[in-house]
mmCIF file of C-alpha atoms in Angstrom:
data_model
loop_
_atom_site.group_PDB
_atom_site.id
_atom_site.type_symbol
_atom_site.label_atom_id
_atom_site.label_comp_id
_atom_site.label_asym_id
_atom_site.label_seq_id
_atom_site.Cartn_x
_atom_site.Cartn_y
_atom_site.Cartn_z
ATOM 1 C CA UNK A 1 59.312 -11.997 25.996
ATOM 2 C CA UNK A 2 56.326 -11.019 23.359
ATOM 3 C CA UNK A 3 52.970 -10.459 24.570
ATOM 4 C CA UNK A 4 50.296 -11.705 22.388
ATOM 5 C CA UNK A 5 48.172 -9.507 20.970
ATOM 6 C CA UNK A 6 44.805 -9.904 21.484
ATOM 7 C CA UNK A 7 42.507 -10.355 18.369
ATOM 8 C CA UNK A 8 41.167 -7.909 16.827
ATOM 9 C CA UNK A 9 37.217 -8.019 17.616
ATOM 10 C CA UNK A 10 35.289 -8.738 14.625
ATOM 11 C CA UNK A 11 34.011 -5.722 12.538
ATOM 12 C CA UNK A 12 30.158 -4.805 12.924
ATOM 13 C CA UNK A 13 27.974 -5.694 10.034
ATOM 14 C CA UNK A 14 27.529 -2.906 7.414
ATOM 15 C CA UNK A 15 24.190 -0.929 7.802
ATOM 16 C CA UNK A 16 21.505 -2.626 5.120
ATOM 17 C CA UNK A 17 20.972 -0.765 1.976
ATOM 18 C CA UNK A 18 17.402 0.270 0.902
ATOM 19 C CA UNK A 19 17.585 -2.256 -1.572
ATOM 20 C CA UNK A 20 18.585 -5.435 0.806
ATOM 21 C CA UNK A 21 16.058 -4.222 3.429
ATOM 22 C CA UNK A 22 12.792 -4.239 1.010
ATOM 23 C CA UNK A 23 14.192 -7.530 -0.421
ATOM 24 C CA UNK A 24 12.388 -9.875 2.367
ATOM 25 C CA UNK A 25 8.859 -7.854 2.449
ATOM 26 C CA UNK A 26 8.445 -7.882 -1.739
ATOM 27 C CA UNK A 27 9.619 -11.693 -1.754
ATOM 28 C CA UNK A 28 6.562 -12.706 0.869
ATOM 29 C CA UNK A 29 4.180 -10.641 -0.427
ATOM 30 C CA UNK A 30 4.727 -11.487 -4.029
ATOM 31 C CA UNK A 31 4.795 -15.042 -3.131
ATOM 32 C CA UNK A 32 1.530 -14.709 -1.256
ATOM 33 C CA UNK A 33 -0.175 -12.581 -4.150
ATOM 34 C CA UNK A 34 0.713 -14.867 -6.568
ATOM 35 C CA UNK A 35 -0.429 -18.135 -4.446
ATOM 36 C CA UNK A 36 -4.297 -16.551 -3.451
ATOM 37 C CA UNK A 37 -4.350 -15.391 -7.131
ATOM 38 C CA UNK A 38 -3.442 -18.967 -8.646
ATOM 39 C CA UNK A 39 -5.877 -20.447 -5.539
ATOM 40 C CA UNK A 40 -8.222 -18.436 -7.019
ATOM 41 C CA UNK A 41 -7.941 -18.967 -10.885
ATOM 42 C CA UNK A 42 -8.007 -22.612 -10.087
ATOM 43 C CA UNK A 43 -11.442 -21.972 -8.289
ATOM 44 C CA UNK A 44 -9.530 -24.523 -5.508
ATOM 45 C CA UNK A 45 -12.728 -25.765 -3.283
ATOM 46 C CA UNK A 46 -11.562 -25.428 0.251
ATOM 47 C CA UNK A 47 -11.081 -21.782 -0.468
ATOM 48 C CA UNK A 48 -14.367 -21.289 -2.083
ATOM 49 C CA UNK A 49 -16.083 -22.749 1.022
ATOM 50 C CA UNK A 50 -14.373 -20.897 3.363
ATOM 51 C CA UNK A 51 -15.525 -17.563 0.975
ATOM 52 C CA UNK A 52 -19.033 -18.772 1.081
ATOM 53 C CA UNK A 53 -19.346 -19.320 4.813
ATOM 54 C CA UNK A 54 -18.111 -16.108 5.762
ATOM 55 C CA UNK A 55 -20.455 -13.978 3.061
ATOM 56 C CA UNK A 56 -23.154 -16.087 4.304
ATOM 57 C CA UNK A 57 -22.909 -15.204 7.732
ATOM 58 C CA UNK A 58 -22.082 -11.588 7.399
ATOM 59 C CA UNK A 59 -24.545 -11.423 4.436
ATOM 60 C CA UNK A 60 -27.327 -12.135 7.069
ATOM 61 C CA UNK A 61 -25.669 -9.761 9.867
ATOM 62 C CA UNK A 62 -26.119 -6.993 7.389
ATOM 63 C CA UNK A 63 -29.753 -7.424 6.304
ATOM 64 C CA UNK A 64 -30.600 -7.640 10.246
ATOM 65 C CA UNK A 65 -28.449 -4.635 11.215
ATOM 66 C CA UNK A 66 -30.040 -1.655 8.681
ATOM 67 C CA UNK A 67 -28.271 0.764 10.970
ATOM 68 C CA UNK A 68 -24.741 -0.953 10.485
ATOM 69 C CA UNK A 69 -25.478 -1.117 6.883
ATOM 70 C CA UNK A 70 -26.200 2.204 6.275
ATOM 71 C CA UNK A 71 -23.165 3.608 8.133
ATOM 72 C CA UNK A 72 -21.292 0.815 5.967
ATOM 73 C CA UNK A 73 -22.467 2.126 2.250
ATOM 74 C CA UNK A 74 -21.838 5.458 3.230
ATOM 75 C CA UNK A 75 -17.916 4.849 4.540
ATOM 76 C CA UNK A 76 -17.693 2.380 1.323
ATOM 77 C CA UNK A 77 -18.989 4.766 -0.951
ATOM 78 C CA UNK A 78 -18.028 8.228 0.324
ATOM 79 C CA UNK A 79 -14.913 8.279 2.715
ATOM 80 C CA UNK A 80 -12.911 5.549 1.266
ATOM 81 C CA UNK A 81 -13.734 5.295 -1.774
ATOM 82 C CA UNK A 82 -10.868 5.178 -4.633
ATOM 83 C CA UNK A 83 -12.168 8.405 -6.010
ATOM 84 C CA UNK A 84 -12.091 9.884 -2.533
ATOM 85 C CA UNK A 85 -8.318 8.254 -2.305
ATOM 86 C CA UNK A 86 -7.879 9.678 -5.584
ATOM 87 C CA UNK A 87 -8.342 13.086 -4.448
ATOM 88 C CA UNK A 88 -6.198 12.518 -1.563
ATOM 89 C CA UNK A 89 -3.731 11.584 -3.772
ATOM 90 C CA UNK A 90 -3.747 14.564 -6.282
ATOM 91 C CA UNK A 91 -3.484 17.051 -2.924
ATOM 92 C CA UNK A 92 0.064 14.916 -2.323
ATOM 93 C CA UNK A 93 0.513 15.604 -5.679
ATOM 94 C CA UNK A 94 -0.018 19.499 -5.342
ATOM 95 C CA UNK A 95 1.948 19.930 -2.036
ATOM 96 C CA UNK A 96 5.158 18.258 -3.423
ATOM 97 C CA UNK A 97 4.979 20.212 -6.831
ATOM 98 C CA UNK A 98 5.036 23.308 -5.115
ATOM 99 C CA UNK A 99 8.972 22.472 -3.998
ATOM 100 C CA UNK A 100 10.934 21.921 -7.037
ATOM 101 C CA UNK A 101 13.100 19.738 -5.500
ATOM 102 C CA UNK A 102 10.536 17.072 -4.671
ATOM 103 C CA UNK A 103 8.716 17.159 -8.409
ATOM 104 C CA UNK A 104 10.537 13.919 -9.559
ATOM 105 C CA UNK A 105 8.693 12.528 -6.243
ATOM 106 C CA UNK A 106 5.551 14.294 -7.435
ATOM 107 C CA UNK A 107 5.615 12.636 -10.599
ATOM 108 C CA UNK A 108 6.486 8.990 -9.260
ATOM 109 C CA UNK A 109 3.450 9.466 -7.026
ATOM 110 C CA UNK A 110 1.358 9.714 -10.044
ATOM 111 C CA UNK A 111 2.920 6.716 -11.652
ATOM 112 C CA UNK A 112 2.438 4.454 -9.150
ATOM 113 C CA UNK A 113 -1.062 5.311 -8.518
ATOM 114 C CA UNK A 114 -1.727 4.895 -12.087
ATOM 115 C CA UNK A 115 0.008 1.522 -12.885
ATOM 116 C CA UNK A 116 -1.895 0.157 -9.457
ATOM 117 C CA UNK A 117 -5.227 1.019 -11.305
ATOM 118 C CA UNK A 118 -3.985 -0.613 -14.248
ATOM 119 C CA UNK A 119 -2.626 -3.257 -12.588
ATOM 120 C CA UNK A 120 -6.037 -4.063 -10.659
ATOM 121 C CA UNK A 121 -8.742 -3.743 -13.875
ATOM 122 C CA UNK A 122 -5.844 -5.954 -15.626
ATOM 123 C CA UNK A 123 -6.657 -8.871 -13.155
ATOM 124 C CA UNK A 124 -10.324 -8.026 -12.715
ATOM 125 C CA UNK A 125 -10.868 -8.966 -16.655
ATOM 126 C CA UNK A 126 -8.182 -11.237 -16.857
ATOM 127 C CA UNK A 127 -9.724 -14.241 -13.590
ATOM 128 C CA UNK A 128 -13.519 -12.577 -14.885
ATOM 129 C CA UNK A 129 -14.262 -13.775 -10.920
ATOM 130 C CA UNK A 130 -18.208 -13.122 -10.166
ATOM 131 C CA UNK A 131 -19.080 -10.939 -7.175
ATOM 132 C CA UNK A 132 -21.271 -12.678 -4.392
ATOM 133 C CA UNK A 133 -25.284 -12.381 -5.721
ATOM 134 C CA UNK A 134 -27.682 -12.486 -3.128
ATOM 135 C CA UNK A 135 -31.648 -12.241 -3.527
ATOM 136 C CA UNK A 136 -32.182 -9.868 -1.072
ATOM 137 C CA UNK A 137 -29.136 -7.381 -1.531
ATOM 138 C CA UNK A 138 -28.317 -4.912 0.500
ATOM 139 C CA UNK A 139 -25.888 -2.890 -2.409
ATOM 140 C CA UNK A 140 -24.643 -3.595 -5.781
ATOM 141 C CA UNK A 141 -21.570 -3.281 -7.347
ATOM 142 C CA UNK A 142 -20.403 -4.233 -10.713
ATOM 143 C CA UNK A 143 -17.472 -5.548 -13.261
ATOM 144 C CA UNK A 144 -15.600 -8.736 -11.849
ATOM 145 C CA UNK A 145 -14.228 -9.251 -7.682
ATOM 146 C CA UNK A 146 -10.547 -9.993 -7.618
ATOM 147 C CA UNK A 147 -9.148 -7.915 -6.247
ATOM 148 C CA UNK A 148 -11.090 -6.002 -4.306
ATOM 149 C CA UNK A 149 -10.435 -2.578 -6.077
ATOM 150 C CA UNK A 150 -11.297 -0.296 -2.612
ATOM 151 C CA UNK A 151 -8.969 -2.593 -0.593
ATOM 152 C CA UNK A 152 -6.203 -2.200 -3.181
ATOM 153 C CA UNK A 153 -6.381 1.497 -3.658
ATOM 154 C CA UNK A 154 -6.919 2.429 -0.523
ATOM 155 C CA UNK A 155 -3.434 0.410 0.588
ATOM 156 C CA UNK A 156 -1.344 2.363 -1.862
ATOM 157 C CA UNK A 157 -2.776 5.304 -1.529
ATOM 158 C CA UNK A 158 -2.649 5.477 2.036
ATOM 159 C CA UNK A 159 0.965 3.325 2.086
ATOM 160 C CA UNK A 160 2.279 5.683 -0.073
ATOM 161 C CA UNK A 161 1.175 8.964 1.633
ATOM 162 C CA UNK A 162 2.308 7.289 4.600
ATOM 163 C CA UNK A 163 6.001 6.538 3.523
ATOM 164 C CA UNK A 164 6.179 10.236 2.480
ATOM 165 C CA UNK A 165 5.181 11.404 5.652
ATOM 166 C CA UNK A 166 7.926 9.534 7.984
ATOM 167 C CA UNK A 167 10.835 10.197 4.761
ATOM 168 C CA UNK A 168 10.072 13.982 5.427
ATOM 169 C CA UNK A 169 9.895 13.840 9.326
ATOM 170 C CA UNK A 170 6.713 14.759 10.818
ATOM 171 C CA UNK A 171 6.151 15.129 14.410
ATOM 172 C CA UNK A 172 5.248 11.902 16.592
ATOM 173 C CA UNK A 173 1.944 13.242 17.021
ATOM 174 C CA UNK A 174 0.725 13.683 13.286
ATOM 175 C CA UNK A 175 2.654 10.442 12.352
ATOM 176 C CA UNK A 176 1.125 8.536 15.214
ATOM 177 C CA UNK A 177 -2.631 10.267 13.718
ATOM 178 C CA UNK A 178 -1.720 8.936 10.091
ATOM 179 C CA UNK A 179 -0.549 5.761 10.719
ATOM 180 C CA UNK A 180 -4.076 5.353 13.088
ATOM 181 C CA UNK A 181 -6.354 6.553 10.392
ATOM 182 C CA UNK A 182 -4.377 4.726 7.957
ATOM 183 C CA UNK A 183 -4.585 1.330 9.602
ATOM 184 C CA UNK A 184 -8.179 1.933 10.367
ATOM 185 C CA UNK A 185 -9.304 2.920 6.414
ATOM 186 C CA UNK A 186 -7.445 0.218 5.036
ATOM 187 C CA UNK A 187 -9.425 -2.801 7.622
ATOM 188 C CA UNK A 188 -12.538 -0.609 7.297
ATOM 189 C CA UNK A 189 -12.844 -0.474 3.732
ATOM 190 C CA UNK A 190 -12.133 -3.897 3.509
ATOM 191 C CA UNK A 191 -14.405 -4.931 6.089
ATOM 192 C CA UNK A 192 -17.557 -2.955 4.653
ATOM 193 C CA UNK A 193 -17.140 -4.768 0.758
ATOM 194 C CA UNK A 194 -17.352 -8.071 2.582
ATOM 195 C CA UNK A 195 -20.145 -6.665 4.889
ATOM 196 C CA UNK A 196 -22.377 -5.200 2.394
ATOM 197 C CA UNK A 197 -21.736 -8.736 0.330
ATOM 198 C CA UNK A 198 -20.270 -7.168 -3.087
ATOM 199 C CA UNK A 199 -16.830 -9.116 -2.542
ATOM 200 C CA UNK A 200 -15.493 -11.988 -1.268
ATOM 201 C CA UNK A 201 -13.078 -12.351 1.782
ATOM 202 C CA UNK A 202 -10.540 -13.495 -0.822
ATOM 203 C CA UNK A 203 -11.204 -10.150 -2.932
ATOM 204 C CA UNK A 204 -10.490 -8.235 -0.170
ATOM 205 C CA UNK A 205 -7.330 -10.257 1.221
ATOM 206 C CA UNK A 206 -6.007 -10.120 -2.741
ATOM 207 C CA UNK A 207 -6.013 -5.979 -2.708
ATOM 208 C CA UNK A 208 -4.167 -5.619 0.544
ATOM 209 C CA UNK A 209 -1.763 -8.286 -0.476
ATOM 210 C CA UNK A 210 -1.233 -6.524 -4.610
ATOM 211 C CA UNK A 211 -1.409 -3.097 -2.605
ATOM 212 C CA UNK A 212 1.219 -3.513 -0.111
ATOM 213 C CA UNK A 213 3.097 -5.365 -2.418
ATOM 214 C CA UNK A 214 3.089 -2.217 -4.900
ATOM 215 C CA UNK A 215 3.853 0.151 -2.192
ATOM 216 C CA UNK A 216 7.022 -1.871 -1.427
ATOM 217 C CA UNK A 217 7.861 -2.020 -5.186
ATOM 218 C CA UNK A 218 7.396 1.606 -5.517
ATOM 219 C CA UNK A 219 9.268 2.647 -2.997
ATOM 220 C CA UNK A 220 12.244 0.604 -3.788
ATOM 221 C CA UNK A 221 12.154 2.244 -6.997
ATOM 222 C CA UNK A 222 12.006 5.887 -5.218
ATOM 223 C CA UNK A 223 14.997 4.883 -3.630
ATOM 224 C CA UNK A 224 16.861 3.500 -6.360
ATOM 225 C CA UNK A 225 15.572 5.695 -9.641
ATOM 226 C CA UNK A 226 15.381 9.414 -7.858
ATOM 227 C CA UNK A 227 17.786 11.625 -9.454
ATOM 228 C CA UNK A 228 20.944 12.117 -7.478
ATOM 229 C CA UNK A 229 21.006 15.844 -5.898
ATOM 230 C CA UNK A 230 23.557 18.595 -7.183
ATOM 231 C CA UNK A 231 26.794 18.364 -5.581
ATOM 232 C CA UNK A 232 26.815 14.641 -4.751
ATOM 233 C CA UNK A 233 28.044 11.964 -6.022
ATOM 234 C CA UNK A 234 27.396 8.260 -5.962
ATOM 235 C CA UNK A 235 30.300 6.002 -4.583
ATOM 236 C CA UNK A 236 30.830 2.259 -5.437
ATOM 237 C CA UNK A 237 28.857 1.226 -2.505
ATOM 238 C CA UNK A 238 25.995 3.252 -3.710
ATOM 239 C CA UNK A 239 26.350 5.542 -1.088
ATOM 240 C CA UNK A 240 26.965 9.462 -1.695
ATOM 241 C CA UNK A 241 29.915 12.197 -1.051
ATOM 242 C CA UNK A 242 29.203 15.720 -1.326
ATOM 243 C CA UNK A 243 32.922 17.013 -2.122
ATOM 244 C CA UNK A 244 31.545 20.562 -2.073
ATOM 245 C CA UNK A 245 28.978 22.945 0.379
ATOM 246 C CA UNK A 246 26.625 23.345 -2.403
ATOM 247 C CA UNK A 247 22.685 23.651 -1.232
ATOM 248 C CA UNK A 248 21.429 20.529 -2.294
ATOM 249 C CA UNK A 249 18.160 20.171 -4.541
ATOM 250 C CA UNK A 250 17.061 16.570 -3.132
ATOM 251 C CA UNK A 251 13.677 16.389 -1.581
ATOM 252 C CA UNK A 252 14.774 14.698 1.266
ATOM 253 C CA UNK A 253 14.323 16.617 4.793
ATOM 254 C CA UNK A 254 17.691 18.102 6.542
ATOM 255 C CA UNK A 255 18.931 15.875 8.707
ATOM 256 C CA UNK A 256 19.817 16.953 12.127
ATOM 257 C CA UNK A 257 23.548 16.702 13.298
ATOM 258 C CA UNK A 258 24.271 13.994 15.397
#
């Protein structure tokens, strides 16, 4: 007499590629960049109330806190400013050239920063949105508000240099600092446009949502664009072999044996 043989249990789902998992992030951020930014080309009323009530009300928290203020221009204008992100950039930059086998990633950094700037002043003159105008101001700022150009750069920047730092390993305790002071610069600088009454809420919402969203882009296109190291080669999955011991030339970090 046969004994039936039990079924087989199912297989386990294949890991996710890169591509896949970044799918679901750039859908809802794209979809929620491109709804604020039609909200706000349409100049749709509820939202321009709800933009006018909160610059109010922090507009008149700022005039009566001179202390708060001050502390606010010089974060705004000083620490996270996109100059100052700039510059934080361009060290990235300098660091990474100095391996030859992350240049390529060197270069992309640049790129990315780059088209973000473009991709912000593009919008700026394109809506032409005015910034908030107040008769007692307590700072000025000029060319048009959406997006929030601090809010935006800051997010890439900082998203970007962040990615970096967890792709090449750092300890728990410097990733754990970065990700702190990265969370905290992005809200801050955000926080102190709408403060000192030069942008909107909406401004401000609009360059987190573009800047994440490029981040995610970009980093997609790290994944899917960087050159394939010596000695490897690509299988019809997209994944890689390396038929041969050869020292690779990749700038990703060893990987520890399992």
């Amino acid at each position: 007499m046969r004994t039936p043989h039990a079924p087989a249990p199912p297989a386990p789902p294949g890991p996710r590629t890169p591509a896949r998992s970044a799918l679901t992030p750039a859908v809802l951020l794209g979809a929620a960049s491109v709804l604020l930014l039609t909200l706000v080309a349409l100049e749709w009323r509820p939202l321009l109330d709800l933009d006018g009530g909160i610059s109010r009300t922090t507009h008149r928290w700022a005039v009566a806190e001179d202390g708060l203020t001050q502390a606010a221009r010089v974060l705004t204008d000083w620490v996270w400013d996109p100059w100052t992100m700039r510059l934080l950039c361009a060290v990235a930059v300098i660091l990474l050239l100095r391996r030859p086998a992350a240049r390529w990633t060197a270069g992309w950094l640049v790129v990315v920063v780059a088209l973000a700037t473009a991709v912000q002043q593009g919008l700026k003159a394109a809506l032409g949105r005015e910034r908030p105008v107040w008769s007692d101001p307590v700072d000025s700022a000029h060319y048009a508000a959406f997006p929030s150009g601090h809010a935006m750069t800051a997010t890439v920047v900082l998203g970007l240099l962040l990615w970096l730092l967890h792709r090449h390993g750092v300890g728990l305790v410097v990733w754990r600092t970065a990700l702190a002071v990265a969370v905290v610069s992005v809200a801050g600088v955000g926080l102190t446009r709408i403060w000192l009454g030069v942008h909107w809420p909406t401004d401000v919402l609009g360059g987190w949502l573009f800047g994440a969203l490029t981040v995610v882009a970009a980093v997609a296109a790290h994944r899917r664009l960087r050159p394939t190291p010596r000695g490897t080669a690509r299988g019809r999955s997209g994944g890689t072999r390396t038929p041969s011991p050869e020292p690779s030339t990749s700038d990703d970090p060893p990987r520890r044996p399992r």
